[in-house]
mmCIF file of C-alpha atoms in Angstrom:
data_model
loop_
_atom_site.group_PDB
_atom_site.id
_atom_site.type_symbol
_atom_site.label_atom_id
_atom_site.label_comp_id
_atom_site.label_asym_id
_atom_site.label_seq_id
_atom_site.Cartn_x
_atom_site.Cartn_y
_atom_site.Cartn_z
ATOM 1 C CA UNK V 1 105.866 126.925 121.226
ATOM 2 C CA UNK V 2 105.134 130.367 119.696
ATOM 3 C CA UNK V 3 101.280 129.468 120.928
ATOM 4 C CA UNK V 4 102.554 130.108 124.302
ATOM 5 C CA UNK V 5 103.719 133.770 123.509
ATOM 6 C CA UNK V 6 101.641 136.993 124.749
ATOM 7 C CA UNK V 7 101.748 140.076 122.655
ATOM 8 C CA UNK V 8 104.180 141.714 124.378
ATOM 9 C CA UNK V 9 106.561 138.362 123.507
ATOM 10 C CA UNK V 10 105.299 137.088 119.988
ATOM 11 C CA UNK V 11 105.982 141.083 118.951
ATOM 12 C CA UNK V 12 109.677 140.612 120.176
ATOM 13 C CA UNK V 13 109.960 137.695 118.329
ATOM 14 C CA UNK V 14 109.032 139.432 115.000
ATOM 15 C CA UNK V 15 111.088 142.623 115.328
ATOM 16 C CA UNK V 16 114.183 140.430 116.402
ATOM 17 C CA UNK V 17 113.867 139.365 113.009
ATOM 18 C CA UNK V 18 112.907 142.656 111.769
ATOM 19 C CA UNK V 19 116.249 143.815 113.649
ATOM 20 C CA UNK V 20 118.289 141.344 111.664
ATOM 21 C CA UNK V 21 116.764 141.956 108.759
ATOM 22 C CA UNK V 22 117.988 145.552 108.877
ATOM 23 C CA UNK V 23 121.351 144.696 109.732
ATOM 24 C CA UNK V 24 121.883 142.626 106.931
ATOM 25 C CA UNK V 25 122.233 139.560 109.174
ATOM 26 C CA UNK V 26 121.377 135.887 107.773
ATOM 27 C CA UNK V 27 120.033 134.959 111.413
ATOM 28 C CA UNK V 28 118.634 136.012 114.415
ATOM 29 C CA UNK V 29 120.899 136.221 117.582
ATOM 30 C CA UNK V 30 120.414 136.746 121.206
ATOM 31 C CA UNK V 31 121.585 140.847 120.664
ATOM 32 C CA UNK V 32 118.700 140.262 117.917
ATOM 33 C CA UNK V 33 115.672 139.863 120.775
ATOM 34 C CA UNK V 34 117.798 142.593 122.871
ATOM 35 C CA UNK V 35 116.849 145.220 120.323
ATOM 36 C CA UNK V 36 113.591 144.078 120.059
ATOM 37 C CA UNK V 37 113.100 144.294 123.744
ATOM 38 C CA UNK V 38 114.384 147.521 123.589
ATOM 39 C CA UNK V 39 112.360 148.701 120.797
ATOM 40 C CA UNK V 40 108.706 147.756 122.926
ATOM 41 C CA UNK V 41 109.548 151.519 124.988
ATOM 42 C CA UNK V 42 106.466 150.811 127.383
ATOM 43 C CA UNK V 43 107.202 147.048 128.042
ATOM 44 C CA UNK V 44 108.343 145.425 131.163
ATOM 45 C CA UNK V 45 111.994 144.518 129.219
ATOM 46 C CA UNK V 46 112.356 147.972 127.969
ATOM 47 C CA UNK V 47 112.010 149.341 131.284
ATOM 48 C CA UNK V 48 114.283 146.917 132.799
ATOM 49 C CA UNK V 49 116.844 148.017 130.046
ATOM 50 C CA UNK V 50 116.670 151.569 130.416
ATOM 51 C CA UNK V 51 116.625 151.113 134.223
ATOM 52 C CA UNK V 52 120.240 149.542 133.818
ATOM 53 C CA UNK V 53 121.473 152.135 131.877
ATOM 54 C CA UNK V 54 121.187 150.174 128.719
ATOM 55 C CA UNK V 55 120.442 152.142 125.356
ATOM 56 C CA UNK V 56 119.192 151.124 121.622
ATOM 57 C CA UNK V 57 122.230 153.181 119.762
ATOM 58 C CA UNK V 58 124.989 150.886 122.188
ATOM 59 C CA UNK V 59 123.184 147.867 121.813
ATOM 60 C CA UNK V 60 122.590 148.721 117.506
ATOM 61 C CA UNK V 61 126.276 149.121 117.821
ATOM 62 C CA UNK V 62 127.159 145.743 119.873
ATOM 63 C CA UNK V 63 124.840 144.047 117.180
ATOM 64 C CA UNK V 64 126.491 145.207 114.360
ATOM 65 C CA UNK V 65 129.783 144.318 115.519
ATOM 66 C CA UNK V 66 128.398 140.750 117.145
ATOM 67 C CA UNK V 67 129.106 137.786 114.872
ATOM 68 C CA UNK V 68 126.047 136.057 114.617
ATOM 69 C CA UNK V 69 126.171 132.160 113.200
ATOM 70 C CA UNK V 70 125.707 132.478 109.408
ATOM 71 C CA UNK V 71 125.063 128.228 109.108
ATOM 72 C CA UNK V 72 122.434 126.948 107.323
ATOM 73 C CA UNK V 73 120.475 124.967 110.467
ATOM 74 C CA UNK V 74 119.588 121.018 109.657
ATOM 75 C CA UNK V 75 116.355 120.067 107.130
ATOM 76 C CA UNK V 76 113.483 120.487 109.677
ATOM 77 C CA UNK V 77 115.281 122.173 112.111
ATOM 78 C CA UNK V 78 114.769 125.415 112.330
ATOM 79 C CA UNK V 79 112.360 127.731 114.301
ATOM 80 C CA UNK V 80 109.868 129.128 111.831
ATOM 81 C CA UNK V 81 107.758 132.068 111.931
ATOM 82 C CA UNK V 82 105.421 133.538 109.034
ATOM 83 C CA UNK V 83 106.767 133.782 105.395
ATOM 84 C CA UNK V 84 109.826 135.106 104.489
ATOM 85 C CA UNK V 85 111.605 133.767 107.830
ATOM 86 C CA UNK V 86 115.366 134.365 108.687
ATOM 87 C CA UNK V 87 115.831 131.307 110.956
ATOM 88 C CA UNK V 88 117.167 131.689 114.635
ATOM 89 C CA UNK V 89 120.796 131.248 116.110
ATOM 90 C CA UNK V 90 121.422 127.874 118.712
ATOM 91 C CA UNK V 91 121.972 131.121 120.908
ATOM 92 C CA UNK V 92 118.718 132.427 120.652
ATOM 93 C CA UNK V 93 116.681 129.448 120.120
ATOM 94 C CA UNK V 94 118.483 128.803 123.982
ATOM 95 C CA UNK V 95 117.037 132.136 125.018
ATOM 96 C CA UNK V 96 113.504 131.254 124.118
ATOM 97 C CA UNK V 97 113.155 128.171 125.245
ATOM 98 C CA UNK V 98 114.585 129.300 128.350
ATOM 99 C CA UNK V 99 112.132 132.011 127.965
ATOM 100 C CA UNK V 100 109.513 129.179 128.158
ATOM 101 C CA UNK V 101 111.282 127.673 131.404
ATOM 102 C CA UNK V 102 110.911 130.994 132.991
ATOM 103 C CA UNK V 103 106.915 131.694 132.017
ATOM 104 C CA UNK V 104 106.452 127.742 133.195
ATOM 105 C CA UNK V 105 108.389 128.630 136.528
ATOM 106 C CA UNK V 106 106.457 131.409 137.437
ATOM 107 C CA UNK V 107 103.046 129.663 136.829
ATOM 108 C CA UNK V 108 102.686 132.001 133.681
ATOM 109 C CA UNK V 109 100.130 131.154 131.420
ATOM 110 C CA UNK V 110 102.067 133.339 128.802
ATOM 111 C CA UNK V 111 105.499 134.072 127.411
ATOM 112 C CA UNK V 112 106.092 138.361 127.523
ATOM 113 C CA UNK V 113 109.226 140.490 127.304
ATOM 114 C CA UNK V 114 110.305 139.718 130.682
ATOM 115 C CA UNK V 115 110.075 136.496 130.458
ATOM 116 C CA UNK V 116 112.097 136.612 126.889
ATOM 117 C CA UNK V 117 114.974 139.163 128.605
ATOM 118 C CA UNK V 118 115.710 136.328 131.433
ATOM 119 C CA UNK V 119 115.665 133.763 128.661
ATOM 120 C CA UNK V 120 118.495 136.246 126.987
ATOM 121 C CA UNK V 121 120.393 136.756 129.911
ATOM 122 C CA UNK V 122 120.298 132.968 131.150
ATOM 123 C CA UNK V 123 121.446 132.224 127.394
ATOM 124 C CA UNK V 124 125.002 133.884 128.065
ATOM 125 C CA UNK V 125 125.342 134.729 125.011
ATOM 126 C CA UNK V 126 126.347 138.055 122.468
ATOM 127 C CA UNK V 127 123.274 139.871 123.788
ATOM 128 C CA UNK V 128 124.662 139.343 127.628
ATOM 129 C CA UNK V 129 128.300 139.701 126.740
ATOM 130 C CA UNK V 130 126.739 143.660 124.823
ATOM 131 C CA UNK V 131 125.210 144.400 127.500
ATOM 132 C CA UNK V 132 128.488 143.770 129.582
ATOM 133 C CA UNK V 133 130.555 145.948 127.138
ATOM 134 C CA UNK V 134 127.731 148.657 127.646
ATOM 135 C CA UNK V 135 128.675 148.786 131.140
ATOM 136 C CA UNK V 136 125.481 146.807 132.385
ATOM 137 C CA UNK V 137 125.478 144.783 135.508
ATOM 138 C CA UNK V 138 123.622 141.543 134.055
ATOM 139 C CA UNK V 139 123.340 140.376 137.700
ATOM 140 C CA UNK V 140 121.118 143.318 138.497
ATOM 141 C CA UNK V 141 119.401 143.151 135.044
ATOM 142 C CA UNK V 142 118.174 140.017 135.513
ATOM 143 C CA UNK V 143 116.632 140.677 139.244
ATOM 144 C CA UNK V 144 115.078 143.564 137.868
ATOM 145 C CA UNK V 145 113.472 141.524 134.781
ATOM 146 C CA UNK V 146 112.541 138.803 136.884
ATOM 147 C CA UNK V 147 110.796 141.324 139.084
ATOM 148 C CA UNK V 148 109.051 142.225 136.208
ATOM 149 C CA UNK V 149 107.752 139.201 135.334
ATOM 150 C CA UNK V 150 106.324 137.923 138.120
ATOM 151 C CA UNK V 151 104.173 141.143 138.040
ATOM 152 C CA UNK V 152 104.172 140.626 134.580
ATOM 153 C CA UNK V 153 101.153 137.650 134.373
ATOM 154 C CA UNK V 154 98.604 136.113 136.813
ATOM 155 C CA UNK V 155 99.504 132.555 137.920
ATOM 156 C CA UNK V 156 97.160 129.836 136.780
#
C-alpha cells in the first residue's frame, strides 16, 4: 500500500512514527499521524488544521495523555515501514486504509496529507476525539480537508 503514498503522505507516515517515538509510545495511533500532519506547516493537512483552530502544543498534549494500544499485533500482521519500525494501532491502520478509500474516491493517483487527515477523521478515533477536546469542529475539519484534496491531485 505504502507504493500508493505521495511525498506529502509517505513523510506523514514516517514522522507519525517519529512522533511516537518521542513520546515514548510502543505504537503509532491516529493522534500519532495528527502530529505529523501538523508538523508538514506548508501541506494541505496542516493548513486545514490551523484553519480549525487546531495547534501542535494541544494536540502534543492530547497525545501524551491518549492511551494508545501497547499489544503486540499477530506474526505477519503488522504494517511495516523501514528498519527499526514501531508497528501501527487497529486505529490507525483504519485511518490509512481509509486514507486509501479516499485517494481511490477522488480518482487520485496518490495518497497526500489530505487524503491521510480524512482517513483520521473517518477513523473516529483518539486523534478525532483530541481534536474535539481542542475545541475543533471535526464536521468542518473534514469539509475543509476534503476540499483540499480534491485540489490536492489530478484525476487519472
Amino acid at each position: 500500500m505504502f507504493e500508493r503514498f505521495g511525498d506529502d503522505g509517505r513523510n506523514a507516515v514516517v514522522w507519525a512514527q517519529e512522533e511516537a517515538r518521542g513520546l515514548g509510545h510502543r505504537r503509532i495511533g491516529t493522534v500519532h499521524l495528527l502530529l505529523a500532519l501538523m508538523d508538514a506547516q506548508d501541506g494541505p493537512a496542516a493548513r486545514a488544521l490551523r484553519e480549525h483552530g487546531a495547534s501542535a502544543p494541544d494536540l502534543r498534549t492530547a497525545a501524551q495523555a491518549a492511551p494508545v494500544p501497547t499489544r503486540r499485533p499477530r506474526a505477519g500482521r503488522a504494517f511495516r515501514l523501514f528498519g527499526d519500525h514501531i508497528p501501527f494501532s487497529t486505529g490507525a491502520k483504519k485511518a490509512l486504509k481509509l486514507s486509501l478509500r479516499e485517494a481511490v474516491g477522488l480518482g487520485h493517483r496518490r495518497i497526500g496529507g489530505a487524503h491521510i487527515l480524512l482517513g483520521v477523521l473517518r477513523a473516529d478515533g483518539g486523534a478525532a476525539r483530541a481534536l474535539e477536546q481542542a475545541g475543533v469542529d471535526t464536521g468542518a475539519l473534514g469539509s475543509t480537508a476534503e476540499r483540499l484534496a480534491r485540489a490536492s491531485d489530478r484525476p487519472r
